Amino acid sequence: MVEKTLALVKPDGVEANHVGEILDMYEKAGLKIVALKMIKVNKEFARQHYIDLKDKPFYQELVDFISRSPLVAMILEGEDAVNTVRGVNGATDPSEAAEGTVRYKYGHGKTDNTVHGSDSVEHAKREISMWFPEFLDSYLDD
Ligand code: IDP
Ligand code: MG
């Protein structure tokens, strides 16, 4: 199914100048970039993005990390986009990520693992509406 998903190049990926290569990896995986921006989020926005993890011991560290410097947010569209992005990204813990994935190549640790990808179509819709409210009307009905 053609679907949309939200991906982030997190602050560590931007700081280390991997934005271009990561966008290239998504495009080479057959995905189309349909929205793209660089933004530094504040802690309240970061808390909302990761609200499902609010009871985890690493929540505060995660919020501090994702809000520490600019990141690149994008909507990617394509066949099976949610799973395709997560495949390109690799496992959450870079030490467990498959060779050739973004997190294998550039992930530093369990928190600063370079990229984010929505984990379901439902969550993708929620995240797209948060990160790209300007596109809400046109994106949520298809
Ligand atoms: P995902 O990004 O692969 O979907 P989630 O479990 O949704 O993984 O966790 C969201 C983010 O929280 C991860 O990408 C990572 O930045 C951070 N995180 C997840 N698990 C840990 C942990 O055990 N310690 C520290 N940070 C973590
Ligand atoms: Mg997740």
PDB file of C-alpha atoms and ligand atoms in Angstrom:
ATOM      1  CA  MET A   1       0.000   0.000   0.000  1.00  0.00           C
ATOM      2  CA  VAL A   2       1.251   3.483  -0.786  1.00  0.00           C
ATOM      3  CA  GLU A   3       1.448   5.335   2.513  1.00  0.00           C
ATOM      4  CA  LYS A   4       3.172   8.240   4.215  1.00  0.00           C
ATOM      5  CA  THR A   5       5.446   8.188   7.215  1.00  0.00           C
ATOM      6  CA  LEU A   6       7.406  10.661   9.308  1.00  0.00           C
ATOM      7  CA  ALA A   7      11.204  10.417   9.449  1.00  0.00           C
ATOM      8  CA  LEU A   8      13.704  12.503  11.384  1.00  0.00           C
ATOM      9  CA  VAL A   9      17.434  12.954  11.058  1.00  0.00           C
ATOM     10  CA  LYS A  10      18.012  13.541  14.742  1.00  0.00           C
ATOM     11  CA  PRO A  11      20.403  16.176  16.157  1.00  0.00           C
ATOM     12  CA  ASP A  12      23.406  13.820  16.207  1.00  0.00           C
ATOM     13  CA  GLY A  13      22.938  13.052  12.500  1.00  0.00           C
ATOM     14  CA  VAL A  14      22.727  16.745  11.600  1.00  0.00           C
ATOM     15  CA  GLU A  15      25.713  17.634  13.808  1.00  0.00           C
ATOM     16  CA  ALA A  16      27.823  14.941  12.086  1.00  0.00           C
ATOM     17  CA  ASN A  17      26.835  16.107   8.550  1.00  0.00           C
ATOM     18  CA  HIS A  18      25.007  12.929   7.527  1.00  0.00           C
ATOM     19  CA  VAL A  19      21.804  14.614   6.306  1.00  0.00           C
ATOM     20  CA  GLY A  20      22.571  14.329   2.584  1.00  0.00           C
ATOM     21  CA  GLU A  21      23.549  10.683   2.726  1.00  0.00           C
ATOM     22  CA  ILE A  22      20.533   9.699   4.806  1.00  0.00           C
ATOM     23  CA  LEU A  23      18.124  11.461   2.421  1.00  0.00           C
ATOM     24  CA  ASP A  24      19.869   9.628  -0.414  1.00  0.00           C
ATOM     25  CA  MET A  25      19.383   6.287   1.359  1.00  0.00           C
ATOM     26  CA  TYR A  26      15.635   6.932   1.688  1.00  0.00           C
ATOM     27  CA  GLU A  27      15.347   7.950  -1.961  1.00  0.00           C
ATOM     28  CA  LYS A  28      17.354   4.933  -3.107  1.00  0.00           C
ATOM     29  CA  ALA A  29      14.964   2.739  -1.120  1.00  0.00           C
ATOM     30  CA  GLY A  30      12.212   4.004  -3.438  1.00  0.00           C
ATOM     31  CA  LEU A  31      10.678   6.628  -1.158  1.00  0.00           C
ATOM     32  CA  LYS A  32       9.670  10.104  -2.250  1.00  0.00           C
ATOM     33  CA  ILE A  33      10.349  13.118  -0.033  1.00  0.00           C
ATOM     34  CA  VAL A  34       7.043  15.005  -0.076  1.00  0.00           C
ATOM     35  CA  ALA A  35       7.787  17.481   2.749  1.00  0.00           C
ATOM     36  CA  LEU A  36      11.069  18.523   4.358  1.00  0.00           C
ATOM     37  CA  LYS A  37      12.257  21.064   6.930  1.00  0.00           C
ATOM     38  CA  MET A  38      14.990  21.771   9.449  1.00  0.00           C
ATOM     39  CA  ILE A  39      13.723  22.724  12.877  1.00  0.00           C
ATOM     40  CA  LYS A  40      14.946  22.918  16.455  1.00  0.00           C
ATOM     41  CA  VAL A  41      12.121  21.684  18.670  1.00  0.00           C
ATOM     42  CA  ASN A  42      11.515  22.839  22.224  1.00  0.00           C
ATOM     43  CA  LYS A  43      11.207  20.483  25.177  1.00  0.00           C
ATOM     44  CA  GLU A  44       7.410  20.603  25.277  1.00  0.00           C
ATOM     45  CA  PHE A  45       7.194  19.527  21.640  1.00  0.00           C
ATOM     46  CA  ALA A  46       9.798  16.819  22.300  1.00  0.00           C
ATOM     47  CA  ARG A  47       7.762  15.529  25.250  1.00  0.00           C
ATOM     48  CA  GLN A  48       4.664  15.325  23.032  1.00  0.00           C
ATOM     49  CA  HIS A  49       6.493  13.516  20.247  1.00  0.00           C
ATOM     50  CA  TYR A  50       7.703  10.854  22.693  1.00  0.00           C
ATOM     51  CA  ILE A  51       4.618  10.877  24.951  1.00  0.00           C
ATOM     52  CA  ASP A  52       4.210   7.071  24.676  1.00  0.00           C
ATOM     53  CA  LEU A  53       7.602   6.707  26.422  1.00  0.00           C
ATOM     54  CA  LYS A  54       6.831   9.105  29.280  1.00  0.00           C
ATOM     55  CA  ASP A  55       7.205   6.417  31.946  1.00  0.00           C
ATOM     56  CA  LYS A  56      10.565   5.128  30.691  1.00  0.00           C
ATOM     57  CA  PRO A  57      13.647   5.929  32.780  1.00  0.00           C
ATOM     58  CA  PHE A  58      15.355   7.483  29.741  1.00  0.00           C
ATOM     59  CA  TYR A  59      12.458   9.847  28.855  1.00  0.00           C
ATOM     60  CA  GLN A  60      14.079  13.046  30.155  1.00  0.00           C
ATOM     61  CA  GLU A  61      17.394  12.212  28.500  1.00  0.00           C
ATOM     62  CA  LEU A  62      15.555  11.535  25.238  1.00  0.00           C
ATOM     63  CA  VAL A  63      13.674  14.852  25.429  1.00  0.00           C
ATOM     64  CA  ASP A  64      16.921  16.733  26.142  1.00  0.00           C
ATOM     65  CA  PHE A  65      18.657  14.980  23.245  1.00  0.00           C
ATOM     66  CA  ILE A  66      16.003  15.515  20.579  1.00  0.00           C
ATOM     67  CA  SER A  67      15.698  19.208  21.492  1.00  0.00           C
ATOM     68  CA  ARG A  68      19.407  20.019  21.846  1.00  0.00           C
ATOM     69  CA  SER A  69      20.037  21.285  18.287  1.00  0.00           C
ATOM     70  CA  PRO A  70      18.311  21.399  14.887  1.00  0.00           C
ATOM     71  CA  LEU A  71      17.019  18.238  13.272  1.00  0.00           C
ATOM     72  CA  VAL A  72      15.618  17.458   9.837  1.00  0.00           C
ATOM     73  CA  ALA A  73      11.981  16.349   9.649  1.00  0.00           C
ATOM     74  CA  MET A  74      10.379  14.897   6.551  1.00  0.00           C
ATOM     75  CA  ILE A  75       7.334  13.110   5.215  1.00  0.00           C
ATOM     76  CA  LEU A  76       8.268  10.151   3.044  1.00  0.00           C
ATOM     77  CA  GLU A  77       5.786   8.497   0.709  1.00  0.00           C
ATOM     78  CA  GLY A  78       5.875   5.146  -1.036  1.00  0.00           C
ATOM     79  CA  GLU A  79       4.877   1.520  -1.054  1.00  0.00           C
ATOM     80  CA  ASP A  80       5.070   0.171   2.518  1.00  0.00           C
ATOM     81  CA  ALA A  81       6.756   3.436   3.574  1.00  0.00           C
ATOM     82  CA  VAL A  82       6.525   2.831   7.342  1.00  0.00           C
ATOM     83  CA  ASN A  83       8.413  -0.454   7.203  1.00  0.00           C
ATOM     84  CA  THR A  84      10.745   0.678   4.440  1.00  0.00           C
ATOM     85  CA  VAL A  85      11.986   3.598   6.550  1.00  0.00           C
ATOM     86  CA  ARG A  86      12.404   1.418   9.622  1.00  0.00           C
ATOM     87  CA  GLY A  87      14.390  -1.058   7.516  1.00  0.00           C
ATOM     88  CA  VAL A  88      16.721   1.673   6.256  1.00  0.00           C
ATOM     89  CA  ASN A  89      17.065   3.016   9.817  1.00  0.00           C
ATOM     90  CA  GLY A  90      17.922  -0.320  11.472  1.00  0.00           C
ATOM     91  CA  ALA A  91      17.340  -1.562  15.019  1.00  0.00           C
ATOM     92  CA  THR A  92      16.802   0.963  17.828  1.00  0.00           C
ATOM     93  CA  ASP A  93      20.087   0.055  19.528  1.00  0.00           C
ATOM     94  CA  PRO A  94      22.887   0.765  17.023  1.00  0.00           C
ATOM     95  CA  SER A  95      24.920  -2.144  18.409  1.00  0.00           C
ATOM     96  CA  GLU A  96      22.127  -4.464  17.204  1.00  0.00           C
ATOM     97  CA  ALA A  97      21.477  -2.746  13.861  1.00  0.00           C
ATOM     98  CA  ALA A  98      22.084  -4.676  10.636  1.00  0.00           C
ATOM     99  CA  GLU A  99      25.065  -3.779   8.500  1.00  0.00           C
ATOM    100  CA  GLY A 100      24.346  -1.037   5.987  1.00  0.00           C
ATOM    101  CA  THR A 101      21.543   0.560   7.997  1.00  0.00           C
ATOM    102  CA  VAL A 102      21.754   4.192   9.118  1.00  0.00           C
ATOM    103  CA  ARG A 103      22.021   3.273  12.779  1.00  0.00           C
ATOM    104  CA  TYR A 104      24.735   0.677  12.081  1.00  0.00           C
ATOM    105  CA  LYS A 105      26.778   3.287  10.222  1.00  0.00           C
ATOM    106  CA  TYR A 106      26.181   6.386  12.324  1.00  0.00           C
ATOM    107  CA  GLY A 107      24.275   5.611  15.508  1.00  0.00           C
ATOM    108  CA  HIS A 108      26.162   6.485  18.655  1.00  0.00           C
ATOM    109  CA  GLY A 109      24.108   4.981  21.453  1.00  0.00           C
ATOM    110  CA  LYS A 110      20.655   3.890  22.506  1.00  0.00           C
ATOM    111  CA  THR A 111      19.443   7.480  22.735  1.00  0.00           C
ATOM    112  CA  ASP A 112      21.438   9.235  20.004  1.00  0.00           C
ATOM    113  CA  ASN A 113      20.661   6.760  17.253  1.00  0.00           C
ATOM    114  CA  THR A 114      20.596   9.283  14.370  1.00  0.00           C
ATOM    115  CA  VAL A 115      17.123   8.686  12.897  1.00  0.00           C
ATOM    116  CA  HIS A 116      13.451   8.226  13.678  1.00  0.00           C
ATOM    117  CA  GLY A 117      10.711   6.524  11.682  1.00  0.00           C
ATOM    118  CA  SER A 118       7.039   6.182  12.646  1.00  0.00           C
ATOM    119  CA  ASP A 119       6.194   2.651  13.772  1.00  0.00           C
ATOM    120  CA  SER A 120       2.711   2.338  12.183  1.00  0.00           C
ATOM    121  CA  VAL A 121       0.449   4.097   9.695  1.00  0.00           C
ATOM    122  CA  GLU A 122      -1.707   5.275  12.588  1.00  0.00           C
ATOM    123  CA  HIS A 123       1.236   6.787  14.463  1.00  0.00           C
ATOM    124  CA  ALA A 124       2.545   8.243  11.202  1.00  0.00           C
ATOM    125  CA  LYS A 125      -0.692  10.200  10.832  1.00  0.00           C
ATOM    126  CA  ARG A 126      -0.414  11.540  14.364  1.00  0.00           C
ATOM    127  CA  GLU A 127       3.254  12.462  13.914  1.00  0.00           C
ATOM    128  CA  ILE A 128       2.673  14.082  10.497  1.00  0.00           C
ATOM    129  CA  SER A 129      -0.096  16.214  11.985  1.00  0.00           C
ATOM    130  CA  MET A 130       2.265  17.299  14.778  1.00  0.00           C
ATOM    131  CA  TRP A 131       5.348  17.988  12.681  1.00  0.00           C
ATOM    132  CA  PHE A 132       3.637  19.281   9.519  1.00  0.00           C
ATOM    133  CA  PRO A 133       0.344  20.854  10.630  1.00  0.00           C
ATOM    134  CA  GLU A 134       0.416  22.972   7.460  1.00  0.00           C
ATOM    135  CA  PHE A 135      -0.171  19.794   5.445  1.00  0.00           C
ATOM    136  CA  LEU A 136      -2.823  18.321   7.719  1.00  0.00           C
ATOM    137  CA  ASP A 137      -5.809  18.836   5.463  1.00  0.00           C
ATOM    138  CA  SER A 138      -4.212  17.465   2.340  1.00  0.00           C
ATOM    139  CA  TYR A 139      -2.501  14.500   3.970  1.00  0.00           C
ATOM    140  CA  LEU A 140      -4.863  12.953   6.441  1.00  0.00           C
ATOM    141  CA  ASP A 141      -7.605  11.979   4.047  1.00  0.00           C
ATOM    142  CA  ASP A 142      -5.498   9.748   1.773  1.00  0.00           C
TER     143      ASP A 142
HETATM  144  P1  IDP B   1      12.449   3.372  17.613  1.00  0.00           P
HETATM  145  O1  IDP B   1      13.003   4.775  17.454  1.00  0.00           O
HETATM  146  O2  IDP B   1      13.354   2.360  17.000  1.00  0.00           O
HETATM  147  O3  IDP B   1      11.017   3.244  17.160  1.00  0.00           O
HETATM  148  P2  IDP B   1      11.432   3.394  20.364  1.00  0.00           P
HETATM  149  O4  IDP B   1      11.358   2.210  21.242  1.00  0.00           O
HETATM  150  O5  IDP B   1      10.165   3.951  19.795  1.00  0.00           O
HETATM  151  O6  IDP B   1      12.474   3.033  19.184  1.00  0.00           O
HETATM  152  O7  IDP B   1      12.199   4.526  21.176  1.00  0.00           O
HETATM  153  C1  IDP B   1      12.194   5.853  20.711  1.00  0.00           C
HETATM  154  C2  IDP B   1      13.572   6.433  20.917  1.00  0.00           C
HETATM  155  O8  IDP B   1      13.890   6.442  22.300  1.00  0.00           O
HETATM  156  C3  IDP B   1      14.702   5.623  20.275  1.00  0.00           C
HETATM  157  O9  IDP B   1      14.874   5.864  18.902  1.00  0.00           O
HETATM  158  C4  IDP B   1      15.892   6.103  21.087  1.00  0.00           C
HETATM  159  O10 IDP B   1      16.312   7.401  20.661  1.00  0.00           O
HETATM  160  C5  IDP B   1      15.289   6.214  22.484  1.00  0.00           C
HETATM  161  N1  IDP B   1      15.443   4.960  23.255  1.00  0.00           N
HETATM  162  C6  IDP B   1      14.780   3.795  23.071  1.00  0.00           C
HETATM  163  N2  IDP B   1      15.155   2.852  23.938  1.00  0.00           N
HETATM  164  C7  IDP B   1      16.103   3.441  24.722  1.00  0.00           C
HETATM  165  C8  IDP B   1      16.883   2.974  25.846  1.00  0.00           C
HETATM  166  O11 IDP B   1      16.788   1.815  26.291  1.00  0.00           O
HETATM  167  N3  IDP B   1      17.757   3.887  26.400  1.00  0.00           N
HETATM  168  C9  IDP B   1      17.871   5.162  25.918  1.00  0.00           C
HETATM  169  N4  IDP B   1      17.172   5.636  24.876  1.00  0.00           N
HETATM  170  C10 IDP B   1      16.285   4.791  24.278  1.00  0.00           C
HETATM  171 MG    MG B   2       9.364   4.239  17.946  1.00  0.00          MG
END
